[in-house]
CSV table of C-alpha atoms in Angstrom, one decimal:
chain,number,residue,atom,x,y,z
A,16,MET,CA,-17.3,4.8,0.5
A,17,VAL,CA,-18.7,8.3,2.0
A,18,TRP,CA,-15.8,9.9,0.0
A,19,LEU,CA,-17.2,8.3,-3.8
A,20,TRP,CA,-20.4,9.2,-2.9
A,21,LEU,CA,-19.8,13.1,-2.0
A,22,ARG,CA,-17.2,13.1,-3.7
A,23,GLU,CA,-16.6,11.3,-6.5
A,24,GLY,CA,-20.4,11.3,-7.3
A,25,ALA,CA,-21.3,7.8,-7.0
A,26,SER,CA,-24.2,6.7,-6.3
A,27,TYR,CA,-26.1,7.1,-3.8
A,28,TRP,CA,-25.4,3.6,-1.8
A,29,TYR,CA,-22.3,3.9,-2.0
A,30,GLY,CA,-22.7,7.0,0.9
A,31,ILE,CA,-26.1,5.0,2.2
A,32,ILE,CA,-23.6,1.0,3.0
A,33,GLY,CA,-20.7,3.8,3.6
A,34,SER,CA,-22.6,4.7,6.6
A,35,LEU,CA,-23.7,1.6,7.3
A,36,ILE,CA,-20.3,-0.2,7.2
A,37,LEU,CA,-18.7,2.8,9.6
A,38,VAL,CA,-21.3,3.0,12.0
A,39,LEU,CA,-20.4,-1.3,11.8
A,40,TYR,CA,-16.8,0.2,12.4
A,41,GLY,CA,-17.5,2.5,15.5
A,42,VAL,CA,-19.8,-0.7,17.4
A,43,ILE,CA,-17.4,-3.8,16.8
A,44,PRO,CA,-14.0,-1.8,19.2
A,45,THR,CA,-16.8,-2.6,21.9
A,46,LEU,CA,-17.2,-6.2,21.4
A,47,GLN,CA,-14.0,-7.0,21.6
A,48,SER,CA,-13.5,-9.0,25.6
A,49,PHE,CA,-9.8,-6.5,26.3
A,50,PRO,CA,-10.1,-4.6,29.4
A,51,SER,CA,-9.0,-1.9,28.1
A,52,PHE,CA,-11.2,0.5,25.3
A,53,GLY,CA,-7.8,2.7,24.9
A,54,ARG,CA,-5.6,0.2,23.8
A,55,VAL,CA,-8.0,-1.0,21.5
A,56,TYR,CA,-9.2,1.4,19.6
A,57,ALA,CA,-5.6,1.9,19.1
A,58,ALA,CA,-5.1,-1.3,17.6
A,59,TYR,CA,-8.5,-0.5,15.4
A,60,GLY,CA,-6.6,2.3,13.9
A,61,GLY,CA,-3.4,0.5,13.8
A,62,VAL,CA,-5.7,-2.0,11.2
A,63,PHE,CA,-7.4,1.0,9.8
A,64,ILE,CA,-4.5,2.1,8.8
A,65,ILE,CA,-3.4,-1.2,6.7
A,66,LEU,CA,-6.8,-1.5,5.1
A,67,ALA,CA,-6.8,2.0,3.5
A,68,VAL,CA,-3.7,1.4,2.4
A,69,LEU,CA,-5.0,-1.0,0.9
A,70,TRP,CA,-8.4,-0.1,0.3
A,71,GLY,CA,-6.0,2.8,-2.0
A,72,TRP,CA,-4.4,0.0,-3.9
A,73,GLY,CA,-7.3,-2.3,-4.3
A,74,ILE,CA,-10.4,0.3,-5.9
A,75,ASP,CA,-8.1,4.0,-6.4
A,76,LYS,CA,-5.4,1.9,-8.5
A,77,LYS,CA,-2.7,3.5,-6.0
A,78,THR,CA,0.2,1.3,-5.8
A,79,PRO,CA,1.7,0.9,-2.7
A,80,ASP,CA,5.6,1.5,-2.5
A,81,PHE,CA,8.4,0.8,-0.2
A,82,TYR,CA,7.8,3.4,2.5
A,83,ASP,CA,4.1,3.0,2.4
A,84,TRP,CA,4.7,-1.3,2.9
A,85,LEU,CA,7.2,-0.5,5.6
A,86,GLY,CA,4.7,1.9,7.5
A,87,CYS,CA,2.0,-0.9,7.8
A,88,VAL,CA,4.7,-3.4,8.9
A,89,ILE,CA,5.8,-0.9,11.4
A,90,CYS,CA,2.3,-0.3,12.4
A,91,LEU,CA,1.6,-4.4,12.5
A,92,ILE,CA,4.8,-4.3,14.9
A,93,GLY,CA,3.0,-1.8,17.4
A,94,VAL,CA,-0.5,-3.0,17.7
A,95,SER,CA,0.6,-6.3,18.1
A,96,VAL,CA,3.1,-4.8,21.3
A,97,MET,CA,0.1,-2.8,22.5
A,98,LEU,CA,-2.4,-6.0,23.0
A,99,TRP,CA,-0.2,-8.8,24.0
A,100,ALA,CA,2.9,-7.7,25.5
A,101,PRO,CA,3.7,-9.0,29.0
A,102,ARG,CA,2.1,-6.7,31.6
A,103,SER,CA,2.2,-7.2,35.0
């Protein structure tokens, strides 16, 4: 939303709301119960990739192709391995 405000001339409300969402994006990982912040942050990055593809599809009207979806699936698999792989 900040992009739309600064780059495409959207209302300043887009900038305010987008900035608040970005602050929440930075706070939410700290509320997770996993013992390793690095894993949580890496998993969060994988989820961000998927949300970016969905944003492009829903808001920017750029239909994802096969490779976009394949990349999302690979990210979800990677996130799952990082978070839930059995460790001692």
